[in-house]
Coordinates of C-alpha atoms in Angstrom, one line a residue:
X1 CA -27.4 67.2 -20.9
X2 CA -30.1 65.5 -18.8
X3 CA -28.8 63.8 -15.7
X4 CA -29.4 60.0 -15.7
X5 CA -32.0 59.0 -13.1
X6 CA -31.0 56.6 -10.3
X7 CA -32.5 53.2 -10.9
X8 CA -33.7 53.1 -7.3
X9 CA -35.7 56.4 -7.6
X10 CA -37.2 56.1 -11.1
X11 CA -41.0 56.7 -11.1
X12 CA -43.8 56.3 -13.6
X13 CA -43.7 60.1 -14.1
X14 CA -40.0 59.9 -15.0
X15 CA -40.6 57.1 -17.5
X16 CA -43.4 59.2 -19.0
X17 CA -41.2 62.3 -19.3
X18 CA -38.3 60.3 -20.8
X19 CA -40.6 58.7 -23.4
X20 CA -42.4 61.9 -24.1
X21 CA -45.8 60.4 -23.4
X22 CA -48.5 60.8 -20.7
X23 CA -48.5 58.9 -17.4
X24 CA -51.7 57.2 -18.6
X25 CA -49.9 55.8 -21.7
X26 CA -47.1 54.3 -19.5
X27 CA -49.8 52.8 -17.3
X28 CA -51.5 51.2 -20.3
X29 CA -48.2 49.6 -21.3
X30 CA -47.8 48.3 -17.7
X31 CA -51.2 46.6 -18.1
X32 CA -50.5 45.3 -21.6
X33 CA -53.3 47.3 -23.1
X34 CA -53.7 47.0 -26.9
X35 CA -54.5 50.7 -27.2
X36 CA -50.8 51.7 -27.4
X37 CA -49.1 51.6 -30.7
X38 CA -46.1 49.2 -31.1
X39 CA -43.4 51.9 -31.5
X40 CA -44.5 53.7 -28.3
X41 CA -44.8 50.4 -26.5
X42 CA -41.3 49.3 -27.5
X43 CA -39.8 52.7 -26.4
X44 CA -41.5 52.5 -23.0
X45 CA -40.5 48.8 -22.5
X46 CA -36.9 49.7 -23.4
X47 CA -37.0 52.4 -20.7
X48 CA -38.3 49.9 -18.1
X49 CA -35.4 47.6 -18.9
X50 CA -32.8 50.4 -19.0
X51 CA -33.8 51.8 -15.6
X52 CA -34.8 48.5 -14.1
X53 CA -38.2 50.1 -13.4
X54 CA -40.6 48.1 -11.3
X55 CA -43.8 49.9 -10.1
X56 CA -44.9 49.5 -6.6
X57 CA -47.0 46.3 -6.6
X58 CA -49.0 47.5 -3.6
X59 CA -49.8 50.8 -5.3
X60 CA -50.7 49.1 -8.5
X61 CA -52.9 46.6 -6.7
X62 CA -54.8 49.2 -4.8
X63 CA -55.4 51.2 -8.0
X64 CA -56.5 48.3 -10.1
X65 CA -57.9 45.8 -7.6
X66 CA -55.2 43.3 -8.9
X67 CA -52.5 41.4 -7.1
X68 CA -50.2 41.1 -10.2
X69 CA -49.8 37.4 -9.4
X70 CA -50.3 34.7 -12.0
X71 CA -50.5 31.1 -11.1
X72 CA -49.0 28.1 -13.0
X73 CA -50.5 24.7 -12.4
X74 CA -48.6 21.6 -13.6
X75 CA -48.2 17.9 -13.2
X76 CA -45.3 17.3 -15.5
X77 CA -42.4 14.9 -14.7
X78 CA -40.1 16.5 -17.4
X79 CA -38.1 19.2 -15.7
X80 CA -36.8 20.5 -19.1
X81 CA -40.4 21.3 -20.2
X82 CA -41.2 23.0 -16.9
X83 CA -38.0 25.1 -17.1
X84 CA -38.9 26.3 -20.7
X85 CA -42.5 27.1 -19.8
X86 CA -41.5 29.1 -16.7
X87 CA -38.8 30.9 -18.6
X88 CA -41.3 31.9 -21.4
X89 CA -44.0 33.0 -18.9
X90 CA -41.5 35.1 -16.9
X91 CA -40.1 36.8 -20.0
X92 CA -43.5 38.0 -21.0
X93 CA -45.0 38.8 -17.5
X94 CA -42.0 40.2 -15.6
X95 CA -41.5 43.3 -17.7
X96 CA -45.1 44.3 -16.9
X97 CA -44.7 43.8 -13.2
X98 CA -46.3 40.4 -12.8
X99 CA -45.0 37.6 -10.7
X100 CA -45.4 33.9 -11.3
X101 CA -46.6 31.6 -8.5
X102 CA -45.8 28.0 -9.4
X103 CA -47.9 25.2 -8.0
X104 CA -47.2 21.5 -8.8
X105 CA -50.0 19.1 -8.1
X106 CA -51.4 15.7 -9.2
X107 CA -53.8 15.8 -12.1
X108 CA -55.8 12.9 -10.6
X109 CA -56.0 14.3 -7.1
X110 CA -59.4 13.9 -5.4
X111 CA -61.5 17.1 -5.4
X112 CA -59.0 18.8 -7.7
X113 CA -61.4 21.7 -8.5
X114 CA -61.7 22.6 -4.8
X115 CA -57.9 22.3 -4.5
X116 CA -57.3 24.7 -7.3
X117 CA -60.0 27.2 -6.1
X118 CA -58.3 27.3 -2.7
X119 CA -54.9 27.8 -4.2
X120 CA -56.2 30.8 -6.3
X121 CA -58.0 32.3 -3.3
X122 CA -55.1 31.7 -0.8
X123 CA -52.5 33.2 -3.2
X124 CA -54.8 36.0 -4.3
X125 CA -54.1 35.3 -8.0
X126 CA -55.4 37.4 -10.9
X127 CA -55.5 34.2 -13.1
X128 CA -54.0 30.8 -13.7
X129 CA -52.1 29.2 -16.6
X130 CA -52.7 25.4 -16.7
X131 CA -50.5 22.8 -18.2
X132 CA -51.6 19.3 -19.3
X133 CA -52.8 16.9 -18.1
X134 CA -54.5 19.2 -15.5
X135 CA -55.8 21.3 -18.4
X136 CA -57.8 18.3 -19.6
X137 CA -60.1 18.5 -16.5
X138 CA -63.3 19.8 -18.1
X139 CA -65.1 20.2 -14.8
X140 CA -62.3 22.4 -13.5
X141 CA -62.4 24.6 -16.6
X142 CA -66.2 24.9 -16.4
X143 CA -66.0 26.0 -12.8
X144 CA -63.3 28.6 -13.5
X145 CA -65.5 29.9 -16.3
X146 CA -68.5 30.1 -14.0
X147 CA -66.6 32.0 -11.4
X148 CA -65.1 34.4 -14.0
X149 CA -61.5 33.4 -13.0
X150 CA -59.2 34.1 -16.0
X151 CA -57.4 31.0 -17.2
X152 CA -55.3 29.8 -20.1
X153 CA -54.7 26.2 -20.9
X154 CA -51.7 24.6 -22.7
X155 CA -52.8 21.5 -24.5
X156 CA -52.0 18.8 -27.1
X157 CA -55.2 19.6 -29.1
X158 CA -57.9 22.2 -29.2
X159 CA -60.3 22.2 -26.2
X160 CA -62.8 24.3 -28.2
X161 CA -62.0 27.3 -25.9
X162 CA -60.3 29.6 -28.3
X163 CA -59.8 32.5 -25.9
X164 CA -58.4 30.3 -23.2
X165 CA -56.0 27.9 -25.0
X166 CA -52.6 27.6 -26.6
X167 CA -52.3 24.3 -28.5
X168 CA -49.5 22.1 -29.7
X169 CA -50.8 20.3 -32.8
X170 CA -49.1 16.9 -32.0
X171 CA -51.4 14.9 -34.2
X172 CA -50.6 16.9 -37.3
X173 CA -46.9 16.8 -36.5
X174 CA -46.8 13.0 -36.8
X175 CA -47.0 13.2 -40.6
X176 CA -43.3 14.2 -40.5
X177 CA -42.4 11.0 -38.7
X178 CA -44.3 8.9 -41.2
X179 CA -42.7 10.7 -44.1
X180 CA -39.2 10.1 -42.7
X181 CA -39.9 6.4 -42.1
X182 CA -41.3 6.0 -45.6
X183 CA -38.3 7.8 -47.1
X184 CA -35.9 5.5 -45.3
X185 CA -37.7 2.4 -46.5
X186 CA -39.0 1.2 -43.1
X187 CA -41.2 -1.9 -43.3
X188 CA -42.0 -2.7 -39.7
X189 CA -42.7 0.4 -37.6
X190 CA -43.2 0.0 -33.9
X191 CA -44.6 2.6 -31.4
X192 CA -43.9 3.1 -27.7
X193 CA -47.0 5.0 -26.4
X194 CA -46.9 7.4 -23.5
X195 CA -48.7 7.5 -20.2
X196 CA -52.3 6.2 -20.3
X197 CA -55.1 8.8 -20.4
X198 CA -52.7 11.5 -21.4
X199 CA -54.0 13.5 -24.4
X200 CA -50.5 13.8 -25.8
X201 CA -50.3 10.0 -25.9
X202 CA -53.6 9.7 -27.8
X203 CA -52.8 12.5 -30.2
X204 CA -49.3 11.3 -31.1
X205 CA -50.4 7.6 -31.5
X206 CA -53.5 8.3 -33.5
X207 CA -51.7 10.9 -35.6
X208 CA -48.9 8.5 -36.5
X209 CA -51.3 5.6 -37.2
X210 CA -53.4 7.7 -39.6
X211 CA -50.3 9.1 -41.3
X212 CA -48.9 5.6 -41.8
X213 CA -52.1 4.4 -43.3
X214 CA -52.1 7.3 -45.8
X215 CA -48.5 6.3 -46.8
X216 CA -49.4 2.5 -46.9
X217 CA -47.1 1.7 -44.0
X218 CA -48.2 -1.2 -41.8
X219 CA -48.5 -0.9 -38.0
X220 CA -49.0 -4.4 -36.6
X221 CA -50.7 -4.9 -33.2
X222 CA -47.6 -6.7 -31.9
X223 CA -45.6 -3.6 -32.7
X224 CA -47.5 -1.4 -30.2
X225 CA -46.1 -1.2 -26.7
X226 CA -47.2 0.8 -23.6
X227 CA -44.8 3.2 -21.8
X228 CA -45.4 6.0 -19.3
X229 CA -42.9 8.6 -20.5
X230 CA -40.1 7.3 -18.2
X231 CA -36.8 5.9 -19.3
X232 CA -37.4 2.7 -17.4
X233 CA -40.7 2.1 -19.1
X234 CA -38.9 2.7 -22.5
X235 CA -36.4 0.0 -21.6
X236 CA -39.1 -2.6 -20.9
X237 CA -41.1 -1.7 -24.0
X238 CA -38.2 -1.6 -26.4
X239 CA -36.8 -4.9 -25.1
X240 CA -40.2 -6.6 -25.7
X241 CA -40.6 -5.0 -29.1
X242 CA -37.2 -5.9 -30.4
X243 CA -37.6 -9.6 -29.6
X244 CA -40.9 -9.9 -31.5
X245 CA -41.4 -11.3 -35.0
X246 CA -41.1 -9.6 -37.5
X247 CA -38.5 -7.5 -35.6
X248 CA -39.2 -3.7 -36.0
X249 CA -36.8 -1.8 -38.2
X250 CA -38.1 1.6 -36.9
X251 CA -39.4 2.8 -33.5
X252 CA -41.3 6.0 -32.7
X253 CA -41.2 6.6 -28.9
X254 CA -43.7 9.2 -27.5
X255 CA -40.9 11.1 -25.8
X256 CA -37.1 11.4 -25.9
X257 CA -36.5 9.4 -22.6
X258 CA -38.2 6.3 -24.0
X259 CA -36.4 6.8 -27.4
X260 CA -33.0 7.0 -25.7
X261 CA -33.9 3.9 -23.8
X262 CA -34.8 2.1 -27.1
X263 CA -31.3 2.9 -28.4
X264 CA -29.7 1.5 -25.3
X265 CA -31.7 -1.7 -25.6
X266 CA -30.9 -2.0 -29.3
X267 CA -27.1 -1.7 -28.5
X268 CA -27.5 -4.4 -25.8
X269 CA -29.1 -6.7 -28.3
X270 CA -26.5 -6.1 -31.0
X271 CA -28.9 -4.1 -33.2
X272 CA -27.3 -1.1 -34.9
X273 CA -28.9 2.3 -34.9
X274 CA -29.6 3.6 -37.6
X275 CA -28.3 0.8 -39.9
X276 CA -30.7 -1.9 -38.5
X277 CA -33.2 0.3 -36.5
X278 CA -34.4 3.9 -37.0
X279 CA -35.4 5.7 -33.8
X280 CA -37.4 8.9 -33.4
X281 CA -38.5 10.6 -30.1
X282 CA -40.5 13.7 -29.1
X283 CA -39.5 16.8 -27.0
X284 CA -35.9 17.5 -28.2
X285 CA -34.4 17.5 -24.7
X286 CA -30.9 18.8 -24.5
X287 CA -29.5 15.3 -24.1
X288 CA -31.0 14.3 -27.5
X289 CA -28.3 16.3 -29.5
X290 CA -25.5 15.1 -27.3
X291 CA -26.3 11.4 -27.2
X292 CA -24.5 8.9 -29.5
X293 CA -26.0 8.4 -31.9
X294 CA -27.8 11.8 -31.7
X295 CA -31.5 11.5 -31.6
X296 CA -34.0 12.5 -34.3
X297 CA -36.9 14.0 -32.5
X298 CA -39.9 16.4 -32.8
X299 CA -39.2 19.8 -31.2
X300 CA -42.1 21.6 -29.6
X301 CA -41.4 25.2 -28.8
X302 CA -42.5 25.2 -25.1
X303 CA -41.0 28.7 -24.6
X304 CA -42.9 30.3 -27.4
X305 CA -46.1 28.5 -26.3
X306 CA -45.7 29.9 -22.8
X307 CA -45.1 33.4 -24.1
X308 CA -48.3 33.1 -26.1
X309 CA -50.2 31.8 -23.0
X310 CA -48.9 34.8 -21.0
X311 CA -50.2 37.2 -23.7
X312 CA -53.5 35.5 -23.8
X313 CA -53.7 35.8 -20.0
X314 CA -52.9 39.5 -20.1
X315 CA -55.6 40.0 -22.9
X316 CA -58.2 38.3 -20.7
X317 CA -57.2 40.6 -17.7
X318 CA -57.5 43.7 -19.8
X319 CA -60.5 42.7 -21.9
X320 CA -58.4 43.1 -25.0
X321 CA -58.5 41.1 -28.2
X322 CA -55.4 38.8 -28.3
X323 CA -53.8 38.4 -31.8
X324 CA -50.9 36.2 -30.9
X325 CA -50.3 32.8 -32.5
X326 CA -52.0 30.2 -30.4
X327 CA -51.4 26.9 -32.4
X328 CA -47.9 25.5 -32.8
X329 CA -46.8 22.5 -34.9
X330 CA -43.8 20.6 -33.5
X331 CA -41.0 20.4 -36.0
X332 CA -38.9 17.3 -36.9
X333 CA -35.2 17.7 -36.2
X334 CA -33.3 14.9 -38.0
X335 CA -30.1 13.6 -36.5
X336 CA -28.0 10.4 -36.6
X337 CA -30.6 8.0 -35.3
X338 CA -32.3 8.0 -38.7
X339 CA -29.5 8.9 -41.1
X340 CA -28.5 5.9 -43.1

């Protein structure tokens, strides 16, 4: 019976022997090469996990001219979204020996391109994964392309960069909201928009407006309010909307924070949810299912999108063809705030 290897002494040669493959095959799995069949890959990955195998990053770097460091750029106030994205990236990158370097920054910072290039150089990154709204900076993406720096964008619509993007089809998802409002007999739908100049704000609003037109639902100008994705902005917007004539009998808020604020305002004004007012949000934050009444919302799978972004990054680094799903449609989760 073969003696089990000590986790602290396991080597790439040991992994190869245990898997019954060559050292080169193990190396290909480490680098996420597409030239290894799925059965062999799964066997080797299982051995990595079993023996907690982590190759010497210094040795790997010297052999491949890589640092095995991937950057994540974000300007996102929602901690739940950031947590899910980081969790997804780490789950895909860590088994292959990559580390994630997280860098929060302002999307409208002056000289943002120079700032990003310095971060990449200073951290010796192999590539960067960019979240919105930073991923909307076309000049930045053009410069990264010019300099042959691998990058993958996460976005609310296609940026016409197929090899470098993972997309949430927010506009298409809004037909589910319009269908539910129509099914519940809503006559006066109101919208609380998100932060100005955010692509997600535009895609969600335009998608809902078009879907409502197709279903002959009216969206009056006085039923459109501006928010900025914060709870406080949702309070201000909802209080204004619910005192207008005709009073809305349904509200779509561009995120859950503003939707929850709308329910609170409705309660303060003696308006019952869902009997007098339907409310739908976006994001499916943990609080949405625990709130009373629980919130109907669109769920975007940030974890799955991050895993797809990681695989796209690895494909770019290895000059492989990436076959993972890169377009995701948020799914409506109905709860008490729309159940009459």
